Coordinates of C-alpha atoms and ligand atoms in Angstrom, one line a residue:
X1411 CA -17.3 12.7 60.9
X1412 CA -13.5 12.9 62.3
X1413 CA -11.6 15.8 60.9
X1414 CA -8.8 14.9 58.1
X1415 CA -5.0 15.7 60.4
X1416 CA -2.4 16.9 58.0
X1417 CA 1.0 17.5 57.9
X1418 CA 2.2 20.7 59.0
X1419 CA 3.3 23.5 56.4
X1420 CA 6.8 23.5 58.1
X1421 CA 7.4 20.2 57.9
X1422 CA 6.4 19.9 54.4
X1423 CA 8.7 23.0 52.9
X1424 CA 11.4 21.3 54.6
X1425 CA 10.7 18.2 52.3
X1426 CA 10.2 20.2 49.2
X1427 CA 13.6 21.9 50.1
X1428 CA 15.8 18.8 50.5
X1429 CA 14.4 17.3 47.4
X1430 CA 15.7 20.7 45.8
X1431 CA 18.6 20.0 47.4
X1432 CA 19.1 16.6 46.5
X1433 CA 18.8 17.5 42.6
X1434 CA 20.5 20.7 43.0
X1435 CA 18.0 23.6 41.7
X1436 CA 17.7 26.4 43.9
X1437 CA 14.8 28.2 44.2
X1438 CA 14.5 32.1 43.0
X1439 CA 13.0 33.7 46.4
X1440 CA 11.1 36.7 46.0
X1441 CA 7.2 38.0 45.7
X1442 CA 6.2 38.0 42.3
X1443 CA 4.7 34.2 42.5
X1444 CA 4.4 32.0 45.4
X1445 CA 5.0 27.7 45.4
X1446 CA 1.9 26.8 47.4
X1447 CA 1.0 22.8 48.5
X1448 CA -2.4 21.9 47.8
X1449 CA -1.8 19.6 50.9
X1450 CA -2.3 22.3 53.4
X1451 CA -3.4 24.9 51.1
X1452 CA -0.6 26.9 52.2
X1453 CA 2.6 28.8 50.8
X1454 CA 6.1 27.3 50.5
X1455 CA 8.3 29.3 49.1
X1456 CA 7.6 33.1 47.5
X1457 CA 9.1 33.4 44.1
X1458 CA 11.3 35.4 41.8
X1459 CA 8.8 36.1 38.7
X1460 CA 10.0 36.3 35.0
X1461 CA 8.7 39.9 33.3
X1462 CA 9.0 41.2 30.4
X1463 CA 12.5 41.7 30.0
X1464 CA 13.3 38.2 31.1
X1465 CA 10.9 36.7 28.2
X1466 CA 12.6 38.1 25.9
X1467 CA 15.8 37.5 26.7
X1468 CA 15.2 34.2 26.9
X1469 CA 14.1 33.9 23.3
X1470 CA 16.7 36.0 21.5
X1471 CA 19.0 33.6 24.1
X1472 CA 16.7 30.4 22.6
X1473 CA 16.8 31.8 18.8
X1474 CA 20.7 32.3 19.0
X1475 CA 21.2 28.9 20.4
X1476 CA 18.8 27.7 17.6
X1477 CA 21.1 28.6 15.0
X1478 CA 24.3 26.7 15.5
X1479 CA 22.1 23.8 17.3
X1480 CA 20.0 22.7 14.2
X1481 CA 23.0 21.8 12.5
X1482 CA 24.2 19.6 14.9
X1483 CA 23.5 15.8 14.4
X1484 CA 19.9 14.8 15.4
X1485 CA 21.5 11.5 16.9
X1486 CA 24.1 13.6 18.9
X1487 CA 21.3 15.8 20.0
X1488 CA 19.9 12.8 21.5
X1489 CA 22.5 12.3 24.1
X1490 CA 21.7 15.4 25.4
X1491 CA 18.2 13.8 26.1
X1492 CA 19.7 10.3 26.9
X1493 CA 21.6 12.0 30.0
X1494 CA 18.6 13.8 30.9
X1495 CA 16.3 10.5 30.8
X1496 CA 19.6 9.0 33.5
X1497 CA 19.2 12.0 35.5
X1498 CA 15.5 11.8 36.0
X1499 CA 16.1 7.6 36.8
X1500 CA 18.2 8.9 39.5
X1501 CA 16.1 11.2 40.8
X1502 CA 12.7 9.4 40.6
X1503 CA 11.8 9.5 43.9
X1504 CA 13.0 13.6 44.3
X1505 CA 10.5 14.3 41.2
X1506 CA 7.4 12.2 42.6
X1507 CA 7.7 13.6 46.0
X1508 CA 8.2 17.4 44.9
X1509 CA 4.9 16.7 42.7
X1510 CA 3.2 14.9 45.8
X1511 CA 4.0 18.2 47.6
X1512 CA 3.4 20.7 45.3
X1513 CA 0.4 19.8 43.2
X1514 CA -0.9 16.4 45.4
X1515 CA -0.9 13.6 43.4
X1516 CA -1.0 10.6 45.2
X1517 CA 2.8 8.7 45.5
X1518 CA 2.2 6.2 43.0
X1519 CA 0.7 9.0 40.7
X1520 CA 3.2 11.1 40.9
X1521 CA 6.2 8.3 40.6
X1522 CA 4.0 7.3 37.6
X1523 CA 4.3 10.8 36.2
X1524 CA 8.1 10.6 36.5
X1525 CA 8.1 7.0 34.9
X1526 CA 6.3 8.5 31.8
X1527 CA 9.3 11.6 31.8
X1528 CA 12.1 8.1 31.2
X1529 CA 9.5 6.7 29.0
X1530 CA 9.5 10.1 26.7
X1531 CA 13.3 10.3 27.3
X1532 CA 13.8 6.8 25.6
X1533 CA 11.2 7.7 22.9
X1534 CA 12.8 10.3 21.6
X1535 CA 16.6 9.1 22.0
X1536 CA 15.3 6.7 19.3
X1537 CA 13.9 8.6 17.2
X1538 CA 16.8 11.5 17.3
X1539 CA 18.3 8.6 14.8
X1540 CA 14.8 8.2 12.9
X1541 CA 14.1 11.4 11.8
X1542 CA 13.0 10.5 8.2
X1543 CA 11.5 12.0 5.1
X1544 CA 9.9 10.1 2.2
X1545 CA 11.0 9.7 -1.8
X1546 CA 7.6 10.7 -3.8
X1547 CA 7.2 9.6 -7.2
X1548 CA 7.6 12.0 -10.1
X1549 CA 5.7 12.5 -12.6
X1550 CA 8.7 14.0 -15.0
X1551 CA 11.3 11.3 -16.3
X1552 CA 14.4 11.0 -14.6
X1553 CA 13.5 13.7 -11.6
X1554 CA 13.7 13.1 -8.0
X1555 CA 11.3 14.4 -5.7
X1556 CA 11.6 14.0 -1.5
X1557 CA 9.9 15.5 1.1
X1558 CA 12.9 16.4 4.0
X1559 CA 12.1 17.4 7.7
X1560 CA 14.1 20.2 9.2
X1561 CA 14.4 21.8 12.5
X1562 CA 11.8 24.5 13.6
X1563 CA 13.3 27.0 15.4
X1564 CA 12.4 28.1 19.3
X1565 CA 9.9 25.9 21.1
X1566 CA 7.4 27.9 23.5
X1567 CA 5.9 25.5 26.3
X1568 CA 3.0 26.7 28.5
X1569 CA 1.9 23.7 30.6
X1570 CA -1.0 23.2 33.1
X1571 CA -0.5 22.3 37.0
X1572 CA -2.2 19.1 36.3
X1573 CA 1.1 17.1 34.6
X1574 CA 3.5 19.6 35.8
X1575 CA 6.7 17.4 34.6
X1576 CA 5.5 14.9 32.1
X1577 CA 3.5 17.5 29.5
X1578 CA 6.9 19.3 29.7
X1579 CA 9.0 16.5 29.1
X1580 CA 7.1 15.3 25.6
X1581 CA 7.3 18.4 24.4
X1582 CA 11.0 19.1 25.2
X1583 CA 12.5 16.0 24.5
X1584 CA 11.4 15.7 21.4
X1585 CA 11.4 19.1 20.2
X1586 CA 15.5 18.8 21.5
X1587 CA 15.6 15.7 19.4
X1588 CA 14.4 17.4 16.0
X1589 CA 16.7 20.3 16.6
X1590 CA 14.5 23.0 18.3
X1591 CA 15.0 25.3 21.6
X1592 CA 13.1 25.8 24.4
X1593 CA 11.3 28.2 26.4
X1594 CA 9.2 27.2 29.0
X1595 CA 6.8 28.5 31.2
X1596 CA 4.8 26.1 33.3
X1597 CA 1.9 26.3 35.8
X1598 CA 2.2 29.3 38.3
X1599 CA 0.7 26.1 40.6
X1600 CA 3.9 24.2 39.6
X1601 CA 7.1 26.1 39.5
X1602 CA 9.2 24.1 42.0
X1603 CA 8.8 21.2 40.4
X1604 CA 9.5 22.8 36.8
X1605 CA 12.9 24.5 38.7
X1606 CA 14.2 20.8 39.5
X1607 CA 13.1 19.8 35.7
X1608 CA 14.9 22.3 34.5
X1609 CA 18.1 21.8 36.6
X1610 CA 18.4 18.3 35.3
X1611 CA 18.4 19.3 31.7
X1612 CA 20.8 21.8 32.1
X1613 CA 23.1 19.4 33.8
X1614 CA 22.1 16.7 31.0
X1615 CA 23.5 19.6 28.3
X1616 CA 26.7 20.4 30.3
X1617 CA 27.4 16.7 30.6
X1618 CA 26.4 15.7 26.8
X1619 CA 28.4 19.2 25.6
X1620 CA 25.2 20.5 24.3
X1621 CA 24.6 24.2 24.8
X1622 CA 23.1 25.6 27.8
X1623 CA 21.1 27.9 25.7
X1624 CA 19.1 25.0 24.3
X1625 CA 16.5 25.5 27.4
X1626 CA 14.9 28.5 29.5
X1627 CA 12.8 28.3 32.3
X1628 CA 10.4 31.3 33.1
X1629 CA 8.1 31.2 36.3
X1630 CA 4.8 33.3 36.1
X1631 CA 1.7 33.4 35.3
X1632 CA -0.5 34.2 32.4
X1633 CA 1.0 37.6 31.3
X1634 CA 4.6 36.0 31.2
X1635 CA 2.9 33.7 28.7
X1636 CA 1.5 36.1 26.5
X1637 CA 5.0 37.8 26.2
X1638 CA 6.1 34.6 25.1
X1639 CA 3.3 33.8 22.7
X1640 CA 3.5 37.0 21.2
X1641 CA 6.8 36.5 20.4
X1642 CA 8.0 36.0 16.5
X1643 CA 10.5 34.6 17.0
X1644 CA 8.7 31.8 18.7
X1645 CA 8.2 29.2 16.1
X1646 CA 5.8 26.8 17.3
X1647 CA 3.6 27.6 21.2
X1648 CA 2.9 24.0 22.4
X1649 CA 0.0 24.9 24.7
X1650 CA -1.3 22.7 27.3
X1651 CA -4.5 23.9 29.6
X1652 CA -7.9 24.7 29.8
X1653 CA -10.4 25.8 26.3
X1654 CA -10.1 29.7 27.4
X1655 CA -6.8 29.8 27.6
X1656 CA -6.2 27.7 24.5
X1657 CA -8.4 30.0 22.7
X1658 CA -6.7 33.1 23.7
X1659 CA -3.8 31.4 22.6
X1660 CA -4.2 29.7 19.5
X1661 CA -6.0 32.9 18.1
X1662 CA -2.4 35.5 19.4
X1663 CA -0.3 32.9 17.7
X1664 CA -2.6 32.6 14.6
X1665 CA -2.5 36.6 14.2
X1666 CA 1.2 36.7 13.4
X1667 CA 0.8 33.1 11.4
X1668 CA 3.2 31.2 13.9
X1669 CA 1.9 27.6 15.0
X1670 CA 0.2 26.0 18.0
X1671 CA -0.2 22.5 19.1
X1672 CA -3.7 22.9 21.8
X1673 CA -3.6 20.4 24.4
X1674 CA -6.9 21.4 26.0
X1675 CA -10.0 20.5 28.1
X1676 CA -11.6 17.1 27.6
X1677 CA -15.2 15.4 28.9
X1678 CA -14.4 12.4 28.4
X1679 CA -16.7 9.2 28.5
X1680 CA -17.1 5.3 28.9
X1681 CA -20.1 3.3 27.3
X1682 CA -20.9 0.4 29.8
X1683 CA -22.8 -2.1 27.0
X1684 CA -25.0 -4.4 28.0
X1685 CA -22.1 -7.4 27.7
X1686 CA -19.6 -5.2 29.4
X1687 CA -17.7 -7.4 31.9
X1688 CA -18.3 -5.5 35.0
X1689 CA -15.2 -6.8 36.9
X1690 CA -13.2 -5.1 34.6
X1691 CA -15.4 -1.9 34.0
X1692 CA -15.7 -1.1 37.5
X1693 CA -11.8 -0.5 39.1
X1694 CA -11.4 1.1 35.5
X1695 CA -13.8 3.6 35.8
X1696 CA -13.2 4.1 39.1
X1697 CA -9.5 5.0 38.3
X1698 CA -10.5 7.1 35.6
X1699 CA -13.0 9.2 37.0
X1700 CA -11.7 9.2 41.2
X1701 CA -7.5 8.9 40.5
X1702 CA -5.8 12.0 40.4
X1703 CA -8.6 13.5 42.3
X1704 CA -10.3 14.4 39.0
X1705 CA -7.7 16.2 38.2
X1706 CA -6.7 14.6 34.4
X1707 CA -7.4 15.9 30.8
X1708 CA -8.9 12.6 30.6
X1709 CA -10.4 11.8 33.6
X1710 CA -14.1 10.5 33.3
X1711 CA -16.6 12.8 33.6
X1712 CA -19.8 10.7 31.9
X1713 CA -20.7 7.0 32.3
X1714 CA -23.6 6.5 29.3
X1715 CA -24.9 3.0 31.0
X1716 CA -27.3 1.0 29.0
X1717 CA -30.6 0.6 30.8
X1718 CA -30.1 -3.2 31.1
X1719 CA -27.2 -2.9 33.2
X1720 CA -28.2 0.8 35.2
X1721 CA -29.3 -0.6 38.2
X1722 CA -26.9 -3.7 38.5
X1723 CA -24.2 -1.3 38.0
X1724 CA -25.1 1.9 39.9
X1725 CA -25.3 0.1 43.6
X1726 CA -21.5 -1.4 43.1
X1727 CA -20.3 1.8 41.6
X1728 CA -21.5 4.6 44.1
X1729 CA -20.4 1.8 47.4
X1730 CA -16.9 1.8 45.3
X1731 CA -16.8 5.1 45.8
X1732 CA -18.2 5.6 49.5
X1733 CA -15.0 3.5 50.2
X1734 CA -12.6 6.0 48.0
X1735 CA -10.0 7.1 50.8
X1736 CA -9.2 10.4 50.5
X1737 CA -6.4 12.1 52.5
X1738 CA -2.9 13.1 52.8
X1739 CA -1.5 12.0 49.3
X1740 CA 1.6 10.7 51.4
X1741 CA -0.2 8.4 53.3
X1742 CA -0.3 5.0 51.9
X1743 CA -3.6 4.7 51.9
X1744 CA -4.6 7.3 50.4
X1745 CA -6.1 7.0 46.8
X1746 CA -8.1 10.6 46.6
X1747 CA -5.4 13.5 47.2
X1748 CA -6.3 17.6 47.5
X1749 CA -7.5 19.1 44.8
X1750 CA -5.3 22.2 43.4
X1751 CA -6.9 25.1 44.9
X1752 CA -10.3 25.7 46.7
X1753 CA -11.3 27.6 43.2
X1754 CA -12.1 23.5 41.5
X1755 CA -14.0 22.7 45.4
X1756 CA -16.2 25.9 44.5
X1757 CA -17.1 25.0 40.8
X1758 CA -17.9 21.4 41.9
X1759 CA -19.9 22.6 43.8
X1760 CA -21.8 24.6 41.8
X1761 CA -22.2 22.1 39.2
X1762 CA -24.0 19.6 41.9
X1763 CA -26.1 22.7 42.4
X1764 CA -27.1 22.7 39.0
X1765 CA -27.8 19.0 38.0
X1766 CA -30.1 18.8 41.7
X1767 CA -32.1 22.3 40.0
X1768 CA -32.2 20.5 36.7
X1769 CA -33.6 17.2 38.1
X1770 CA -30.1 15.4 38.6
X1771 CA -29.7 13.5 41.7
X1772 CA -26.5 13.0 43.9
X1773 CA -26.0 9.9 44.9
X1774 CA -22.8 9.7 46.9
X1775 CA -19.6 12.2 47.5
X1776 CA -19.3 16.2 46.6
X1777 CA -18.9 16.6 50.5
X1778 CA -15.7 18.4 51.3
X1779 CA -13.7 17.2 53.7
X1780 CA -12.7 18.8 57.2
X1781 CA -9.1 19.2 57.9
X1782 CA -6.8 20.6 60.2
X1783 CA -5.7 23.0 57.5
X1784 CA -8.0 25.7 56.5
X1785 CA -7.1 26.5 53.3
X1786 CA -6.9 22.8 52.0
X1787 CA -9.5 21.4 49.8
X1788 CA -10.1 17.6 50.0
X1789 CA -13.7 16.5 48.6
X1790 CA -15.1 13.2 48.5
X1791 CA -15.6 12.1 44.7
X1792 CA -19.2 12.6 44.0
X1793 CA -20.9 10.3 41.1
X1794 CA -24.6 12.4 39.9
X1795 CA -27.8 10.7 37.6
X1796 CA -28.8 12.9 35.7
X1797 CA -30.6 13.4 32.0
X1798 CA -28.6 12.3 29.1
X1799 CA -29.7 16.1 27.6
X1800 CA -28.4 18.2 31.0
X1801 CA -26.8 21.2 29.8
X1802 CA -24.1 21.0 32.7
X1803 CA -22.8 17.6 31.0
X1804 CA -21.5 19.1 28.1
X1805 CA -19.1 21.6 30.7
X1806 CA -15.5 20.3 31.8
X1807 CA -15.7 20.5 36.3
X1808 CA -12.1 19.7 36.8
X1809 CA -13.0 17.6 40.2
X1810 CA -14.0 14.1 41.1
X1811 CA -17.6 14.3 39.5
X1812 CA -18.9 11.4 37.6
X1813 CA -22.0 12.0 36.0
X1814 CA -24.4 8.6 35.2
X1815 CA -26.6 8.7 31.9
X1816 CA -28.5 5.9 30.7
X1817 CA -29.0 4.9 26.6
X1818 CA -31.2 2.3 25.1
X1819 CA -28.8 1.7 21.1
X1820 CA -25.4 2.1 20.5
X1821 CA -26.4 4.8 18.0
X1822 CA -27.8 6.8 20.9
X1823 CA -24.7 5.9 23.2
X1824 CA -22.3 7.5 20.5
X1825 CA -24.6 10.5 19.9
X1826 CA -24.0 10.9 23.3
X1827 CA -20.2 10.8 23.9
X1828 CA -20.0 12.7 20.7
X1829 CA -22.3 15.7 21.9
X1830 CA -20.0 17.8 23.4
X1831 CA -17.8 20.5 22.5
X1832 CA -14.5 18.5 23.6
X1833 CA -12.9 15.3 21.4
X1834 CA -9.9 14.2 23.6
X1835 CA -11.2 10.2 25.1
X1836 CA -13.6 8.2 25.0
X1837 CA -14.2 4.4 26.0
X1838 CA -16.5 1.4 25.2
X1839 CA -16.9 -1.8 27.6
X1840 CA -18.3 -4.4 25.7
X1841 CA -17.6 -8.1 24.7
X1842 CA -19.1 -7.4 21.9
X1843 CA -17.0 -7.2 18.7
X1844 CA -19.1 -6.0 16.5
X1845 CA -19.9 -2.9 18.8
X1846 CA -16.7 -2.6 19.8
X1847 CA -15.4 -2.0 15.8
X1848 CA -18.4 0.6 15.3
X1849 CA -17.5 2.8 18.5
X1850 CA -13.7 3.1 17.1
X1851 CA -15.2 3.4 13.1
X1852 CA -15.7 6.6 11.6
X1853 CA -19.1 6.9 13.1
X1854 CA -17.9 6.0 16.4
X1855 CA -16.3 8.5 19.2
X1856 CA -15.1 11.4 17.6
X1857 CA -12.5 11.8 19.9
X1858 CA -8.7 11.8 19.7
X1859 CA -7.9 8.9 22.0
X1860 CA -11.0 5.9 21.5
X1861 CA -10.6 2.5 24.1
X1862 CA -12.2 -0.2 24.3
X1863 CA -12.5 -2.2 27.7
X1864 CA -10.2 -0.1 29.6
X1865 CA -10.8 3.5 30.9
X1866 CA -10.5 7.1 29.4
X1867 CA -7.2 8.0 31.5
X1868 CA -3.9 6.2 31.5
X1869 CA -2.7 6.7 27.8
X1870 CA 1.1 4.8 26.8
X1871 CA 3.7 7.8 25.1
X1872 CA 4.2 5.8 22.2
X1873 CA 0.8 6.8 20.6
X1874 CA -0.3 10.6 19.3
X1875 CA -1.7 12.0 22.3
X1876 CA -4.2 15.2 21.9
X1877 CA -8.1 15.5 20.9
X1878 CA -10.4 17.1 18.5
X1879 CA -12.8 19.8 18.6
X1880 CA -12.5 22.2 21.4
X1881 CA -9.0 19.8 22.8
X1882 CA -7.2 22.0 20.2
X1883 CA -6.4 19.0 17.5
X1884 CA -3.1 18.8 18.7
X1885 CA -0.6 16.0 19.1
X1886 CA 1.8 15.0 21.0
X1887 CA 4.2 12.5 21.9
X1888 CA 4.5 9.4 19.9
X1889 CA 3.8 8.0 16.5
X1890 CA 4.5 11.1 13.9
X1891 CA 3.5 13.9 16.4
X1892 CA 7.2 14.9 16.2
X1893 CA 5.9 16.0 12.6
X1894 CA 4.5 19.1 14.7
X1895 CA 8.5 20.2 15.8
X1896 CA 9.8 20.1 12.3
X1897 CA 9.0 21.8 9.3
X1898 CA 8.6 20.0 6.0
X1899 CA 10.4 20.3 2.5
X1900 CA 9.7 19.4 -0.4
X1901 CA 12.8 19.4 -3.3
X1902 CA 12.5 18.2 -7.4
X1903 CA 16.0 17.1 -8.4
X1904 CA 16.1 17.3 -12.4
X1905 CA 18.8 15.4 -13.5
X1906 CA 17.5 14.6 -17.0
X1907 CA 19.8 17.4 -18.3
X1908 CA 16.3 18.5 -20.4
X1909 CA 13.5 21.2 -18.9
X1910 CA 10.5 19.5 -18.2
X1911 CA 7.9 21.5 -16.4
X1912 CA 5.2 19.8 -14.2
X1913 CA 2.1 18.8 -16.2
X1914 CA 3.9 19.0 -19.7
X1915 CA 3.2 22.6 -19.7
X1916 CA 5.7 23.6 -23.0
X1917 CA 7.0 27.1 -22.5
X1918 CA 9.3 27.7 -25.9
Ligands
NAD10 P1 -5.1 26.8 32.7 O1 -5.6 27.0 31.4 O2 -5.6 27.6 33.9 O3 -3.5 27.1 32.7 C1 -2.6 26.4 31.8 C2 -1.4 27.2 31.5 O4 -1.7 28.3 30.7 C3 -0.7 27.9 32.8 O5 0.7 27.8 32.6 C4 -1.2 29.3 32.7 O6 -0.4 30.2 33.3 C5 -1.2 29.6 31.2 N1 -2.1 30.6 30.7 C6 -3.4 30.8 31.1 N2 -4.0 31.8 30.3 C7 -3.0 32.2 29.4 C8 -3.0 33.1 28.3 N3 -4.0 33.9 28.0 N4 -1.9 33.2 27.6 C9 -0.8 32.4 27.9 N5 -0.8 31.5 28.9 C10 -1.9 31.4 29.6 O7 -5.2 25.3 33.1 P2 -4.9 24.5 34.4 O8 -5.9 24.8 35.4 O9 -3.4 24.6 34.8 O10 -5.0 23.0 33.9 C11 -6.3 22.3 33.8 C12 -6.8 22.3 32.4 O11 -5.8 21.8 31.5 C13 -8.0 21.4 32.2 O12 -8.9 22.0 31.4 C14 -7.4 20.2 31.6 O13 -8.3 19.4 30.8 C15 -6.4 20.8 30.7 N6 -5.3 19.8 30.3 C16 -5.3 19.3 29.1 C17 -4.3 18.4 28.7 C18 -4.3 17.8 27.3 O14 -3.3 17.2 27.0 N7 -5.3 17.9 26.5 C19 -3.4 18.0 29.6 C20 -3.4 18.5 30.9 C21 -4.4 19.5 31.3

């Protein structure tokens, strides 16, 4: 097997500093953090950390900014946005290579990842003018009653390495949008690329005349989160990552009665029915399980298969992925990048370890691949048989590992995608309407996002994106998730001139 040449480190911090450059952030250089590339495995940058001190200067900074800003038009507070979505146009190719480099997505990954920061952009500049309440009928003559939506108040963002710019951007944009400031403290496995986001905005504000104050960066890791959660004045802690850290979260914020929105772990899965067109089903679930190395909320991690189809199926699949090239995310060729850290490679690992003692059986991948970097981690995507009842199904492995289960009804195929303790995606291949209307019914997946003939990964901002059960039950992005960013009124106008209490309760 030939050894996998890379790029040298050198060569690659020189690319990650001219993209700097080119968008004008610079980078904070000390030793509290350091910018690694999952490429090489190997440091770019050390980095200035934010402590303490810092955290909470950015949210009395955030709070005070809050305070004139809610009052300025929503509309007008989508300019600020509008200039930022221009910005990010501009820099499209800046933002996909930095995220190339710094957390290895594959280039038309990572330009997809920027597309969906314009898409958010243009989202919420039209909905800064369509932030609207309702008129609810009352029960007492000549009354008025309407429900109003106001601004929140400061904005915390923790987001995970794995969308380092996008999760950020549908959070800020529309939080900006509904009159909220920001405080934002990405992945520790992402800070160059949050640096450049964060330069962009605050040229957007400059340029739009919105205040600088409206958004604060702070690089660190999980104690410069906890500063942040724990903070009152922090309205709302949009949290994006894995189950333990949303439940360390969600129960800090709970204990002073602030809000979360959980953006958490999925295990997500695709039925293959018997009249599933294969031709579609396969590059789909290839995508979805293999693309992004593994590395999505909603990659695929189970294929239930009906038994009818198992063996027709399998041979394509596991050839499909013998073929997968993995390599340098800037090569052209290239559809399988690094994974984050050698940490994934290890759990991987041990979960193959665990389905072979349970009775599994590998049938292709899990090998990592040699490289002329050490401390890179490059694995070939692994697909596993294994019984529908395996207790290592119902665990997330953040990695390229595609477990195969077999089902004879559609009852036992949604038992199945339903018995875990995530809810974020779930898919159905089938030309089969009737099926097709049951998996997306009330008895069907139980998760947040539900498709049907198209894979588990790839979802469209326009929609509420987030998942139920241990994913948090969070939403964001389109449809009404701004809801989350607001808080909601509800005023009685009397103008009857007379007192007339709520359910003709007489008080004289
Ligand atoms: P992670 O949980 O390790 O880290 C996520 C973020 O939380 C980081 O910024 C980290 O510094 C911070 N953090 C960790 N512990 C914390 C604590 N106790 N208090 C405050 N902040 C804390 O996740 P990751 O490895 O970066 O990302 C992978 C995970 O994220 C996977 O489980 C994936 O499914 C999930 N994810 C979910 C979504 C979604 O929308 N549902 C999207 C992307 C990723």
């Amino acid at each position: 097997m030939t050894t996998l040449a890379l790029p040298a480190t050198e060569d690659l911090r020189a690319r990650a500093r001219a993209c700097l450059d080119r968008i004008g952030a610079t980078v904070p250089e000390g030793d509290d953090l350091y910018a690694r590339t999952p490429i090489t495995g190997e440091d770019l940058f050390g980095l200035k950390g934010s402590g303490t001190s810092e955290t909470e200067a950015a949210v009395a900074a955030a709070h005070e900014t809050f305070l004139a800003w809610r009052s300025t038009p929503a509309p007008r507070r989508g300019q600020v946005v509008r200039r930022f979505g221009e910005l990010v146009r501009e820099h499209h190719d800046d933002l996909a290579e930095l995220i190339t480099l710094e957390v290895g997505k594959i280039e038309a990954e990572a330009y997809g990842e920027v597309q969906e920061m314009i898409d958010i952009a243009d989202y919420a500049v039209g909905l800064s003018r369509q932030l609207y309440g309702r008129v609810i009928a009352s029960e007492r003559a000549e009354h008025r009653m309407v429900e109003s939506w106001h601004p929140l108040g400061v904005v915390g963002i923790i987001s995970a390495f794995n969308f380092p710019a996008a999760v950020w951007s549908w959070n800020t944009t529309v939080a900006l949008v509904c009159g909220d400031t920001v405080v934002w403290k990405p992945s520790e496995q992402a800070s160059l690329i949050a640096l450049a986001c964060d330069h962009l905005l605050a040229r957007a504000a400059e340029e739009s005349g919105a205040p600088a104050g409206i958004h604060h960066l702070l690089l660190g890791g999980r104690e410069t989160g906890e500063t942040l959660v724990d903070d009152p004045r922090v309205a709302l802690v949009s949290a994006t990552g894995s189950v333990p850290m949303g439940r360390a979260v969600g129960a800090r914020v709970a204990a002073r009665f602030g809000r979360s929105l959980l953006e958490l772990g999925g295990n997500n899965a695709a039925v293959i029915a018997p009249s599933a067109d294969l031709e579609l089903a396969l590059p789909a679930v290839l995508f979805a399980a293999a693309g992004t190395a593994g590395q999505r909320c909603t990659s695929l991690r189970r294929l239930i298969v009906h038994r009818d189809v198992v063996d027709v199926l399998l041979p394509r699949l596991t050839a499909a992925f013998e073929r997968l090239p993995v390599g340098d995310p800037f090569d052209k060729d290239t559809l399988v990048g690094p994974l984050i850290s050698r940490a994934p490679l290890e759990r991987m690992r041990e979960a193959i370890a665990r389905v072979t003692d349970d009775g599994g059986k590998l049938l292709v991948g899990g090998d990592r691949v040699e490289t002329t970097a050490g401390s890179a981690a490059y694995v070939r995507p692994a697909v596993v048989r294994i019984d529908a009842h395996s207790p290592v199904v119902r665990e997330e492995t953040f990695a390229p590992l595609l477990y195969v289960l077999t089902y004879d009804t559609l009852d036992e195929a949604i038992a199945l995608q339903n018995d875990v303790p995530q809810g974020l995606s779930a898919s159905i291949f089938t030309r089969d309407q009737q099926e097709a209307e049951i998996f997306l019914s009330a008895v069907g997946a139980d998760t947040g996002l539900v498709n049907v003939n198209l894979g588990t990964s790839g979802a469209e901002v326009g929609g509420a994106f987030g998942g139920e059960k241990e994913t948090g039950g969070g939403r964001a992005c389109g449809s009404d998730a701004w809801h989350a960013y607001m808080r909601r009124s509800t005023s009685v106008v009397n103008y009857s001139g007379e007192v007339a209490l709520a359910q003709n309760i007489s008080f004289s």
